[in-house]
């Protein structure tokens, strides 16, 4: 133990743990860091080597008895049945099943999706309903044969402190200098401060800013293996990481079908991992994101106000030196096209991930740091209960080039640094100036990239500055681009096409000749009229016959193009009864769900005496539930006299299929081509009529 370890144990006794112990215990388990440290805090709250060794043994024994490995779920369920009750550490989700009018809990590693749970647990812990949380769960066995569930939650304790004393936290902070406190925070996230330069220390602190400042928009792009997503996936139970897949407005913001606020209403920070792969199919989601990033509110029929910060982390594969010296590309190159200039302008801080070293044991500390859960609770309190923006507003003065969003971003960044490093007091003037300079640079990096993309001078005022304590103006530059004319004075060739010959070439730019990158440059706004891809063929009425044995027909190819612009779909088909017919309807709904804008599907069908109504209701109920996840409402109507088969779209198109959705032959073998890919599945003979409904007269 060094002097800082001794002092930390003295001031925050019982709230610290040796960080190398976490790595020892973590091997062989897939338990989040804050869960392990929760256990180590119970059993290793000491600096005595013998007590620590005994504590590690107790922690490992606890995990052996109470942590469920995913491949041992069957054994865990059997244990509960034999003993009646048993306590497990697992991640718990709670979902509401509309057709049953009740809630069910699910435990991930225990591998049970239908666990009865008392409402007091999810009323006290909203995150159970959105994303789930890790907890100590006492699971009981239900031996009543008439009940439709085998397990129930007898008790649940979230893996977090039962009470956090913020005043005690502030009293402890006052015992340390700023530099000591910064080292403690860095040790608490597992880093060795002695291996980090002052600038690197600020970079790592900056990764924590979205966890303490509400509605803070942050982006970090850099090489792989630098730990960009760690702070959002394992450091805090109040942050969630959205990894890959589609980010829908129902998931992120508001689900109209359920009347529920999305992730932004339940978490302090929502982070998007691998931002280059984000798929946003509905442009409404982008507009809502812009509104939310701008002012923390949005409207989806109801006005919603939320505080969650948004963080975007991803990889950048190109050379930074090439990018800043490129006349065609910029440091936002990895972002998908959906994240346009309006989204970029809302980023308050662009952290240069290329300056952060790769993960290595050389940078991991073996010293003491806060229990992750304790520091996460402190950050959560700072996020919810404190505001340093007014202090910043009255203590710093920014230069004339700083505009509206620049000012807001810079001041929020400084306020977040103060929350982390000076939670209860004021910084020294030199320390405050250090934070201001960092915040101005972080915002300038955003503005420089937008200035390269925009063909006019909207973002041309990139020389952001502040006034120091002596009253002098200080212009801040980004180290990677300070000597790059292509970034500092980008050519406006799109506005003055005759000047293209006079535009600077590689030979007139300082540094090596520009290397052409493979990714295309962003298209300026004034060139958007020229489509990059051929236009879709104009839709027209069609009347044709699918012959017996034909292939190449799918719901996507037949119906998909006509869904454009539709918001509601009505399908009349009397034969959605048998399992394969229900499966066809599911495939049809998958086609509908790929079309942005469709909000409702109505199925009009019928049944006979041979129909298994219980099975039909169960299957359609599951489909209805899954469609709600993509913000589509399914309504089912029964019409016993129904004979026609047609699909009506509210954009005016009507599709009549002679055999309804069931025009496929049963495959000769489920191991032959066409069994899964319906474009290769042989068809039955049927007529297809696609026509537009004549507009109704007003007479």
XYZ file of C-alpha atoms in Angstrom:
699
model
C 0.000 0.000 0.000
C 1.274 3.435 -0.921
C 0.402 6.667 0.875
C -2.728 7.231 -1.218
C -3.939 3.675 -0.501
C -3.483 4.237 3.237
C -5.277 7.572 3.175
C -8.133 6.198 1.044
C -8.683 3.251 3.404
C -8.663 5.611 6.352
C -11.160 8.115 4.901
C -13.459 5.674 3.056
C -13.199 2.534 5.147
C -15.448 -0.230 3.808
C -16.011 1.626 0.522
C -12.791 0.603 -1.224
C -11.378 -2.578 -2.660
C -8.116 -3.688 -4.218
C -8.711 -3.595 -7.940
C -6.459 -6.510 -8.818
C -8.725 -8.753 -6.718
C -11.521 -8.149 -9.209
C -9.382 -9.475 -12.040
C -8.485 -12.547 -9.991
C -12.116 -13.404 -9.283
C -13.437 -12.369 -12.691
C -11.523 -15.086 -14.525
C -13.887 -17.926 -15.343
C -17.073 -15.967 -14.626
C -19.160 -13.733 -16.827
C -20.312 -11.489 -13.995
C -20.231 -7.691 -14.411
C -17.555 -5.833 -12.481
C -19.977 -4.014 -10.204
C -21.509 -7.371 -9.182
C -18.128 -8.861 -8.290
C -17.153 -5.798 -6.321
C -20.469 -5.937 -4.498
C -19.445 -9.379 -3.270
C -15.819 -8.424 -2.599
C -17.047 -5.478 -0.518
C -18.947 -7.954 1.669
C -16.086 -10.379 2.125
C -12.850 -8.415 1.491
C -13.459 -5.120 3.300
C -9.971 -5.165 4.787
C -6.340 -4.484 3.948
C -5.077 -7.438 5.954
C -3.589 -10.063 3.564
C -5.013 -13.021 5.503
C -8.467 -11.491 5.660
C -8.333 -10.656 1.948
C -7.343 -14.228 1.084
C -10.219 -15.547 3.204
C -12.546 -13.025 1.587
C -11.607 -14.141 -1.920
C -12.244 -17.734 -0.933
C -15.644 -16.753 0.494
C -16.495 -14.821 -2.674
C -15.596 -17.766 -4.883
C -17.624 -20.084 -2.660
C -20.607 -17.714 -2.833
C -20.392 -17.599 -6.621
C -20.137 -21.406 -6.763
C -23.370 -21.737 -4.774
C -25.359 -18.768 -6.015
C -24.126 -17.746 -9.463
C -25.818 -19.616 -12.310
C -23.685 -20.537 -15.281
C -25.781 -20.462 -18.494
C -25.020 -24.130 -19.177
C -26.172 -25.146 -15.684
C -29.672 -23.693 -15.782
C -31.354 -27.092 -15.618
C -29.388 -27.964 -12.483
C -30.298 -24.602 -10.927
C -34.019 -25.150 -11.566
C -33.797 -28.654 -10.118
C -32.108 -27.240 -6.996
C -35.016 -24.865 -6.408
C -37.542 -27.679 -6.838
C -35.695 -29.935 -4.381
C -34.998 -27.285 -1.736
C -38.149 -25.214 -2.130
C -36.187 -21.932 -2.337
C -32.675 -20.891 -3.299
C -30.852 -17.581 -3.722
C -29.153 -16.777 -7.035
C -27.225 -13.861 -8.502
C -28.654 -13.275 -11.965
C -29.949 -10.604 -14.318
C -33.705 -10.184 -13.981
C -36.143 -8.763 -16.549
C -39.858 -8.148 -16.051
C -42.297 -7.980 -18.961
C -46.013 -7.227 -19.082
C -48.079 -9.748 -21.055
C -51.119 -7.856 -22.241
C -53.365 -10.794 -23.039
C -52.870 -12.212 -19.542
C -53.044 -8.815 -17.811
C -50.074 -9.613 -15.607
C -46.307 -9.361 -15.278
C -43.786 -12.168 -15.559
C -40.150 -12.123 -14.525
C -37.365 -13.752 -16.507
C -33.913 -14.716 -15.254
C -31.225 -14.885 -17.935
C -28.851 -17.602 -16.733
C -31.532 -19.429 -14.734
C -33.220 -19.696 -18.148
C -36.817 -19.278 -17.102
C -39.112 -16.783 -18.816
C -42.242 -17.274 -16.728
C -41.504 -16.540 -13.091
C -44.257 -15.032 -10.948
C -43.269 -11.739 -9.315
C -44.980 -9.415 -6.851
C -45.636 -5.904 -8.151
C -43.733 -4.321 -5.242
C -40.428 -5.399 -6.809
C -40.883 -3.806 -10.230
C -42.661 -0.755 -8.794
C -39.608 -0.038 -6.672
C -37.152 -0.806 -9.499
C -38.246 0.584 -12.870
C -35.155 -0.794 -14.604
C -36.564 -4.295 -14.186
C -39.086 -3.299 -16.874
C -36.528 -1.737 -19.239
C -33.323 -3.656 -19.860
C -33.328 -5.568 -16.580
C -30.800 -5.457 -13.743
C -28.540 -7.758 -11.754
C -29.834 -8.758 -8.361
C -29.711 -11.307 -5.587
C -32.922 -13.218 -6.182
C -34.502 -15.741 -3.847
C -36.443 -18.068 -6.129
C -39.241 -20.235 -4.751
C -40.854 -23.361 -6.226
C -44.619 -23.457 -6.814
C -45.959 -26.989 -6.394
C -49.609 -26.110 -7.119
C -50.388 -28.214 -10.186
C -53.240 -25.987 -11.417
C -51.008 -22.906 -11.669
C -49.311 -22.192 -14.984
C -45.899 -21.344 -13.535
C -43.269 -23.313 -11.660
C -41.217 -20.565 -9.977
C -41.836 -17.296 -8.184
C -39.659 -14.479 -6.813
C -39.710 -14.637 -3.025
C -37.227 -11.807 -2.498
C -35.143 -9.527 -4.704
C -32.243 -7.253 -3.776
C -30.668 -5.132 -6.521
C -26.871 -5.262 -6.682
C -26.367 -1.719 -5.434
C -26.040 0.105 -2.162
C -29.166 0.227 -0.040
C -28.302 3.775 1.053
C -25.824 6.331 -0.243
C -24.627 9.163 2.023
C -23.658 12.014 -0.312
C -22.631 14.337 2.518
C -20.190 11.697 3.739
C -18.844 11.448 0.178
C -18.256 15.211 0.083
C -16.563 15.183 3.492
C -14.193 12.494 2.269
C -13.447 14.361 -0.968
C -12.381 17.419 1.029
C -9.508 15.412 2.521
C -7.811 15.007 -0.863
C -6.199 17.344 -3.363
C -7.536 17.555 -6.921
C -4.683 15.437 -8.292
C -5.120 12.809 -5.568
C -8.864 12.647 -6.262
C -8.315 12.288 -9.996
C -5.954 9.370 -9.332
C -8.547 7.761 -7.036
C -11.239 7.978 -9.713
C -8.859 6.489 -12.291
C -7.863 3.685 -9.908
C -11.552 3.031 -9.282
C -12.082 2.226 -12.963
C -9.044 -0.072 -12.857
C -6.321 2.176 -14.314
C -2.794 2.875 -13.064
C -2.475 6.696 -12.935
C 1.332 6.626 -12.822
C 1.332 5.254 -16.395
C -0.849 8.092 -17.727
C 0.097 11.582 -18.847
C -2.010 14.544 -17.603
C -3.762 14.674 -21.005
C -4.530 10.946 -20.952
C -5.965 11.306 -17.464
C -8.395 13.939 -18.752
C -9.355 11.645 -21.655
C -10.296 8.836 -19.264
C -12.208 11.221 -16.980
C -14.018 12.519 -20.092
C -15.375 9.023 -20.728
C -17.290 9.389 -17.451
C -18.914 12.729 -18.279
C -22.227 11.261 -19.635
C -22.689 9.473 -16.293
C -22.830 12.709 -14.252
C -24.304 15.353 -16.606
C -27.925 15.028 -17.810
C -28.651 15.282 -21.545
C -24.962 15.236 -22.412
C -24.123 14.192 -25.993
C -20.753 12.476 -26.312
C -18.857 10.695 -29.075
C -15.603 8.744 -29.107
C -14.119 7.199 -32.229
C -10.819 5.355 -32.133
C -9.008 2.043 -32.643
C -10.310 -1.251 -31.356
C -9.296 -2.564 -27.966
C -9.119 0.700 -26.017
C -12.056 0.004 -23.698
C -14.501 2.518 -25.200
C -17.644 0.644 -24.170
C -16.480 -0.579 -20.734
C -17.770 2.446 -18.835
C -21.282 1.915 -20.174
C -21.438 -1.890 -20.098
C -19.885 -2.766 -16.749
C -18.950 0.301 -14.721
C -22.391 1.578 -13.758
C -25.777 -0.099 -13.266
C -27.314 3.221 -14.333
C -25.994 3.047 -17.903
C -27.008 0.738 -20.725
C -25.186 -0.224 -23.902
C -27.148 -0.665 -27.141
C -25.073 -3.087 -29.194
C -25.705 -3.445 -32.928
C -29.058 -4.191 -34.462
C -31.779 -1.678 -35.131
C -32.395 1.274 -32.855
C -36.127 1.949 -33.071
C -37.957 4.953 -31.706
C -40.198 2.612 -29.702
C -37.155 1.111 -27.962
C -35.258 4.358 -27.469
C -37.940 6.969 -26.939
C -41.608 6.031 -26.714
C -43.722 3.012 -27.593
C -47.121 4.351 -28.657
C -48.647 0.881 -28.677
C -47.805 0.337 -25.011
C -47.814 3.953 -23.881
C -44.344 3.462 -22.359
C -41.265 5.668 -22.380
C -38.217 3.935 -23.867
C -34.631 3.634 -22.661
C -34.082 7.380 -22.260
C -36.624 7.387 -19.441
C -34.948 4.688 -17.365
C -31.188 5.190 -17.623
C -28.699 7.936 -16.832
C -26.785 7.185 -20.022
C -27.704 5.317 -23.206
C -24.629 4.360 -25.221
C -24.522 3.073 -28.793
C -21.707 0.584 -29.393
C -20.186 0.133 -32.850
C -21.940 3.290 -34.008
C -20.970 2.656 -37.657
C -23.338 -0.332 -37.677
C -26.405 1.431 -36.298
C -29.445 0.735 -38.477
C -32.308 3.188 -38.146
C -35.040 2.211 -40.610
C -37.511 4.901 -39.598
C -36.465 8.481 -40.268
C -38.910 9.601 -37.563
C -36.466 8.104 -35.065
C -33.706 10.395 -36.326
C -35.911 13.470 -36.020
C -36.913 12.497 -32.494
C -33.255 11.900 -31.665
C -32.384 15.397 -32.906
C -35.133 16.952 -30.791
C -34.108 14.960 -27.750
C -30.370 15.683 -28.107
C -31.139 19.399 -28.461
C -33.315 19.935 -25.404
C -34.059 16.651 -23.619
C -37.656 16.443 -24.777
C -39.699 15.165 -27.692
C -43.297 14.599 -28.662
C -44.939 11.402 -29.850
C -48.558 12.276 -29.251
C -47.533 13.032 -25.658
C -44.813 15.386 -24.489
C -41.919 13.429 -22.969
C -39.072 14.936 -20.940
C -36.117 12.731 -20.017
C -32.566 13.213 -18.702
C -30.550 10.341 -20.175
C -27.285 11.317 -21.826
C -26.407 9.847 -25.205
C -22.985 8.436 -25.978
C -21.792 7.115 -29.330
C -18.674 4.952 -29.451
C -17.152 3.240 -32.458
C -14.069 2.335 -34.431
C -12.164 4.444 -36.908
C -9.958 2.403 -39.230
C -8.404 5.114 -41.395
C -5.217 7.020 -40.623
C -5.972 10.165 -38.618
C -3.126 11.997 -40.372
C -4.627 11.145 -43.753
C -8.109 12.210 -42.693
C -7.162 15.632 -41.368
C -5.091 16.293 -44.517
C -7.816 15.017 -46.838
C -9.915 17.489 -48.808
C -12.653 14.860 -49.184
C -12.931 13.113 -45.811
C -13.213 13.987 -42.139
C -13.072 12.454 -38.668
C -16.806 11.620 -38.763
C -16.192 9.223 -41.663
C -17.345 6.056 -39.769
C -20.770 7.474 -38.901
C -23.765 6.117 -40.847
C -25.496 8.514 -43.240
C -28.513 8.757 -40.922
C -26.386 10.664 -38.385
C -26.230 13.821 -40.474
C -24.897 17.316 -39.785
C -27.842 18.166 -37.549
C -26.994 15.219 -35.272
C -23.268 16.007 -35.333
C -23.928 19.603 -34.321
C -25.482 18.304 -31.112
C -22.306 16.499 -29.972
C -20.767 18.422 -27.077
C -17.535 16.443 -26.860
C -15.578 14.433 -29.445
C -12.994 12.438 -27.527
C -9.953 11.531 -29.695
C -9.928 7.789 -29.100
C -6.798 7.390 -31.250
C -4.767 8.952 -28.413
C -5.818 6.302 -25.876
C -3.503 3.270 -25.557
C -4.656 -0.275 -26.235
C -5.778 -2.328 -23.257
C -2.772 -3.845 -21.521
C -1.955 -5.234 -18.087
C 0.700 -2.507 -17.848
C -2.107 0.050 -17.440
C -4.102 -1.925 -14.842
C -3.739 -0.971 -11.203
C -3.162 -3.248 -8.244
C -3.903 -0.427 -5.815
C -7.077 0.419 -3.923
C -10.001 2.248 -5.505
C -13.643 2.847 -4.765
C -16.001 -0.075 -5.025
C -17.460 0.487 -8.482
C -20.978 0.369 -7.081
C -20.164 3.108 -4.540
C -18.693 5.462 -7.146
C -21.584 4.694 -9.503
C -24.032 5.728 -6.750
C -22.081 8.956 -6.260
C -22.234 9.670 -9.983
C -25.957 8.856 -10.035
C -26.560 11.354 -7.231
C -24.500 13.984 -9.061
C -26.502 13.259 -12.208
C -29.888 13.602 -10.504
C -29.377 16.095 -7.697
C -26.637 18.593 -8.617
C -26.215 21.370 -11.170
C -22.875 23.090 -11.789
C -23.886 24.849 -15.004
C -24.708 28.145 -13.273
C -21.343 28.143 -11.522
C -19.594 27.597 -14.849
C -21.713 30.249 -16.524
C -20.593 32.858 -14.008
C -16.905 31.887 -13.848
C -15.765 31.478 -17.463
C -15.789 33.778 -20.470
C -15.692 32.414 -23.998
C -14.406 34.034 -27.186
C -16.383 35.701 -30.012
C -16.265 32.641 -32.321
C -18.195 30.536 -29.771
C -21.790 30.264 -30.961
C -24.979 28.931 -29.338
C -24.421 25.168 -29.394
C -20.673 25.646 -28.926
C -21.304 27.546 -25.702
C -23.779 25.026 -24.359
C -21.492 22.093 -25.163
C -18.379 23.708 -23.659
C -20.142 24.749 -20.455
C -21.801 21.355 -19.962
C -18.417 19.644 -20.413
C -16.801 21.896 -17.793
C -19.772 21.375 -15.450
C -19.381 17.597 -15.781
C -15.648 17.789 -14.980
C -16.492 19.795 -11.849
C -19.056 17.211 -10.734
C -16.497 14.414 -10.956
C -13.398 16.182 -9.631
C -14.898 18.942 -7.415
C -18.312 17.600 -6.332
C -18.616 19.902 -3.320
C -16.303 22.820 -3.914
C -14.658 25.190 -6.346
C -11.537 24.430 -8.383
C -8.398 26.512 -8.396
C -8.287 29.054 -11.272
C -5.584 27.037 -13.051
C -7.636 23.854 -12.706
C -10.763 25.525 -14.075
C -8.778 26.865 -17.035
C -7.498 23.340 -17.703
C -11.089 22.042 -17.948
C -12.183 24.958 -20.130
C -9.295 24.407 -22.571
C -10.160 20.696 -22.809
C -13.871 21.430 -23.333
C -13.167 23.999 -26.065
C -10.909 21.529 -27.888
C -13.516 18.750 -27.599
C -16.164 20.997 -29.168
C -13.801 22.411 -31.803
C -13.109 18.878 -33.039
C -16.832 18.551 -33.774
C -17.053 21.907 -35.507
C -13.989 21.358 -37.695
C -15.498 18.201 -39.184
C -18.837 19.889 -39.888
C -17.015 22.791 -41.522
C -15.292 20.369 -43.893
C -18.624 18.806 -44.875
C -20.693 21.969 -45.316
C -20.232 23.739 -48.684
C -21.023 27.158 -47.179
C -19.675 29.056 -44.169
C -22.270 28.019 -41.581
C -19.649 26.329 -39.385
C -16.645 28.357 -40.568
C -15.985 29.998 -37.177
C -13.817 27.176 -35.877
C -11.269 29.252 -33.927
C -12.993 28.712 -30.593
C -11.389 30.468 -27.652
C -11.751 31.488 -24.021
C -10.389 34.294 -21.845
C -7.839 33.282 -19.236
C -7.519 34.579 -15.681
C -5.228 37.387 -16.909
C -7.863 38.563 -19.402
C -6.049 37.371 -22.523
C -7.861 35.455 -25.244
C -6.654 31.877 -25.791
C -7.495 30.153 -29.093
C -7.562 26.369 -28.678
C -6.516 23.956 -31.445
C -6.914 20.198 -31.868
C -3.434 18.622 -31.902
C -4.159 16.284 -34.831
C -5.365 19.032 -37.184
C -3.503 22.173 -36.152
C -1.072 21.959 -39.088
C -3.552 20.575 -41.645
C -4.744 23.243 -44.156
C -7.370 20.813 -45.492
C -9.076 21.008 -42.078
C -8.258 24.574 -41.033
C -9.147 26.152 -44.409
C -11.224 23.616 -46.371
C -11.788 24.377 -50.051
C -15.349 25.405 -51.013
C -15.083 23.757 -54.413
C -18.778 22.901 -54.537
C -19.673 26.594 -54.486
C -17.020 27.792 -56.954
C -16.700 25.001 -59.495
C -14.545 27.133 -61.769
C -11.988 27.343 -58.983
C -11.468 23.601 -58.799
C -8.297 23.931 -60.811
C -7.039 26.453 -58.266
C -7.887 24.232 -55.276
C -4.876 23.163 -53.187
C -3.309 19.897 -54.300
C -1.363 17.362 -52.306
C 1.894 19.070 -53.309
C 0.791 22.385 -51.719
C -0.337 20.822 -48.452
C 2.129 20.328 -45.656
C 2.784 16.690 -44.876
C 2.720 13.588 -47.092
C 0.658 13.350 -50.258
C -2.965 12.504 -49.638
C -3.855 8.834 -49.994
C -7.262 8.243 -51.551
C -9.528 6.492 -49.089
C -11.946 3.859 -50.248
C -15.023 5.251 -48.495
C -16.971 7.849 -50.529
C -17.068 11.443 -49.370
C -20.218 12.890 -47.834
C -22.596 14.387 -50.402
C -23.161 18.125 -49.845
C -26.722 19.280 -49.332
C -26.854 21.121 -52.677
C -26.010 17.949 -54.602
C -28.642 15.761 -52.979
C -30.909 16.182 -56.017
C -28.719 13.829 -58.045
C -29.620 10.347 -56.734
C -26.756 8.003 -56.051
C -28.824 4.968 -57.063
C -31.309 4.474 -59.916
C -34.858 5.375 -58.994
C -37.266 2.658 -58.045
C -39.552 1.697 -60.951
C -42.923 3.421 -60.844
C -45.628 1.239 -59.331
C -48.365 0.131 -61.698
C -51.451 -2.044 -61.731
C -50.758 -5.714 -62.477
C -52.884 -8.755 -63.339
C -51.119 -12.090 -63.779
C -51.160 -15.774 -62.845
C -48.576 -17.636 -60.797
C -48.349 -21.105 -62.333
C -48.046 -24.375 -60.467
C -44.358 -25.019 -59.698
C -43.226 -21.405 -60.256
C -40.564 -19.996 -57.945
C -39.271 -16.524 -57.164
C -42.406 -15.147 -55.496
C -42.254 -13.831 -51.942
C -44.348 -11.416 -49.914
C -41.411 -9.000 -50.114
C -41.357 -9.030 -53.913
C -45.131 -9.152 -54.495
C -46.444 -6.856 -51.784
C -43.420 -5.020 -50.394
C -43.101 -2.288 -53.083
C -46.763 -1.269 -52.705
C -46.429 -0.708 -48.949
C -44.508 2.546 -49.479
C -46.415 5.405 -47.865
C -48.929 3.144 -46.111
C -49.689 3.524 -42.406
C -52.309 0.809 -41.999
C -52.741 -2.603 -43.629
C -55.905 -4.723 -43.634
C -55.750 -8.345 -44.722
C -58.843 -10.447 -45.236
C -58.087 -14.158 -45.346
C -60.444 -16.807 -43.904
C -57.692 -19.408 -43.698
C -55.264 -18.257 -41.002
C -55.886 -21.306 -38.809
C -53.427 -24.156 -39.321
C -49.849 -23.777 -38.028
C -48.389 -23.321 -41.535
C -51.031 -20.680 -42.349
C -50.212 -18.778 -39.160
C -46.521 -19.033 -40.095
C -47.339 -17.506 -43.504
C -49.081 -14.625 -41.742
C -46.002 -14.103 -39.557
C -43.867 -13.837 -42.719
C -46.332 -11.342 -44.132
C -46.055 -9.255 -40.936
C -42.254 -9.396 -41.233
C -42.585 -7.843 -44.689
C -44.856 -5.133 -43.289
C -42.485 -4.395 -40.382
C -39.661 -3.568 -42.803
C -41.630 -0.605 -44.154
C -41.165 2.644 -42.199
C -44.442 4.315 -41.350
C -46.760 1.305 -41.035
C -48.377 1.502 -37.608
C -51.264 -0.980 -37.689
C -52.179 -4.348 -39.183
C -55.759 -5.639 -39.114
C -56.411 -9.331 -39.756
C -59.981 -10.309 -40.674
C -60.296 -14.105 -40.613
C -62.621 -16.936 -39.610
C -62.475 -20.400 -38.087
C -64.430 -23.659 -38.093
C -65.214 -26.451 -35.646
C -61.844 -28.099 -36.356
C -59.846 -25.031 -35.361
C -57.780 -25.263 -32.166
C -58.798 -21.859 -30.804
C -56.507 -21.996 -27.768
C -53.478 -22.675 -29.950
C -54.561 -20.013 -32.464
C -54.990 -17.400 -29.736
C -51.615 -18.228 -28.204
C -49.736 -17.955 -31.491
C -51.462 -14.757 -32.635
C -51.015 -13.327 -29.143
C -47.251 -13.903 -29.332
C -47.200 -12.257 -32.771
C -49.173 -9.292 -31.432
C -46.699 -8.906 -28.580
C -43.660 -9.004 -30.892
C -45.192 -6.447 -33.283
C -45.595 -4.062 -30.352
C -41.812 -4.132 -29.976
C -41.538 -2.486 -33.412
C -44.401 -0.077 -32.674
C -47.051 -1.851 -34.806
C -50.513 -2.643 -33.410
C -52.140 -5.894 -34.561
C -55.942 -6.064 -34.441
C -57.748 -9.350 -35.074
C -61.397 -9.537 -36.185
C -63.513 -12.624 -36.733
C -66.004 -12.746 -39.627
C -67.543 -16.187 -40.037
C -69.057 -15.271 -43.440
C -65.737 -14.178 -44.913
C -64.820 -15.701 -48.284
C -62.763 -13.096 -50.160
C -59.016 -12.859 -49.877
C -57.460 -9.435 -50.296
C -54.989 -6.985 -48.813
C -56.026 -3.318 -48.582
C -53.512 -0.535 -47.959
C -54.524 2.953 -46.873
C -52.340 4.417 -49.647
C -54.993 3.223 -52.125
C -53.520 -0.081 -53.365
C -55.459 -3.352 -53.201
C -53.785 -6.745 -53.699
C -56.050 -9.727 -54.413
C -54.454 -13.176 -54.112
C -56.691 -15.986 -55.331
C -55.422 -18.367 -52.673
C -54.692 -15.730 -50.035
C -51.297 -15.994 -48.321
C -51.299 -19.792 -48.618
C -50.016 -20.149 -52.190
C -46.870 -22.172 -51.442
C -46.416 -25.912 -51.903
C -45.281 -27.948 -48.947
C -41.579 -28.733 -49.565
C -40.776 -32.286 -50.549
C -38.108 -32.335 -47.842
C -37.321 -29.917 -45.023
C -33.669 -30.415 -45.957
C -34.058 -29.297 -49.576
C -33.643 -25.803 -50.995
C -36.822 -23.809 -50.677
C -37.535 -25.130 -47.204
C -36.339 -21.864 -45.635
C -35.838 -19.428 -48.523
C -39.308 -18.746 -49.904
C -37.922 -17.213 -53.094
C -36.910 -20.803 -53.939
C -40.154 -22.402 -52.669
C -42.455 -23.814 -55.391
C -45.883 -22.208 -55.634
C -49.433 -23.401 -56.195
C -51.378 -21.858 -59.049
C -53.104 -18.595 -58.143
C -54.211 -15.339 -59.710
C -52.807 -11.999 -58.593
C -54.595 -8.679 -59.131
C -52.984 -5.451 -57.952
C -54.884 -2.246 -58.591
C -55.427 1.180 -57.100
C -58.797 1.967 -55.577
C -60.617 4.684 -57.480
C -60.910 7.932 -55.523
C -64.350 8.542 -54.078
C -66.455 11.374 -55.440
C -67.469 14.218 -53.146
C -70.935 14.371 -54.771
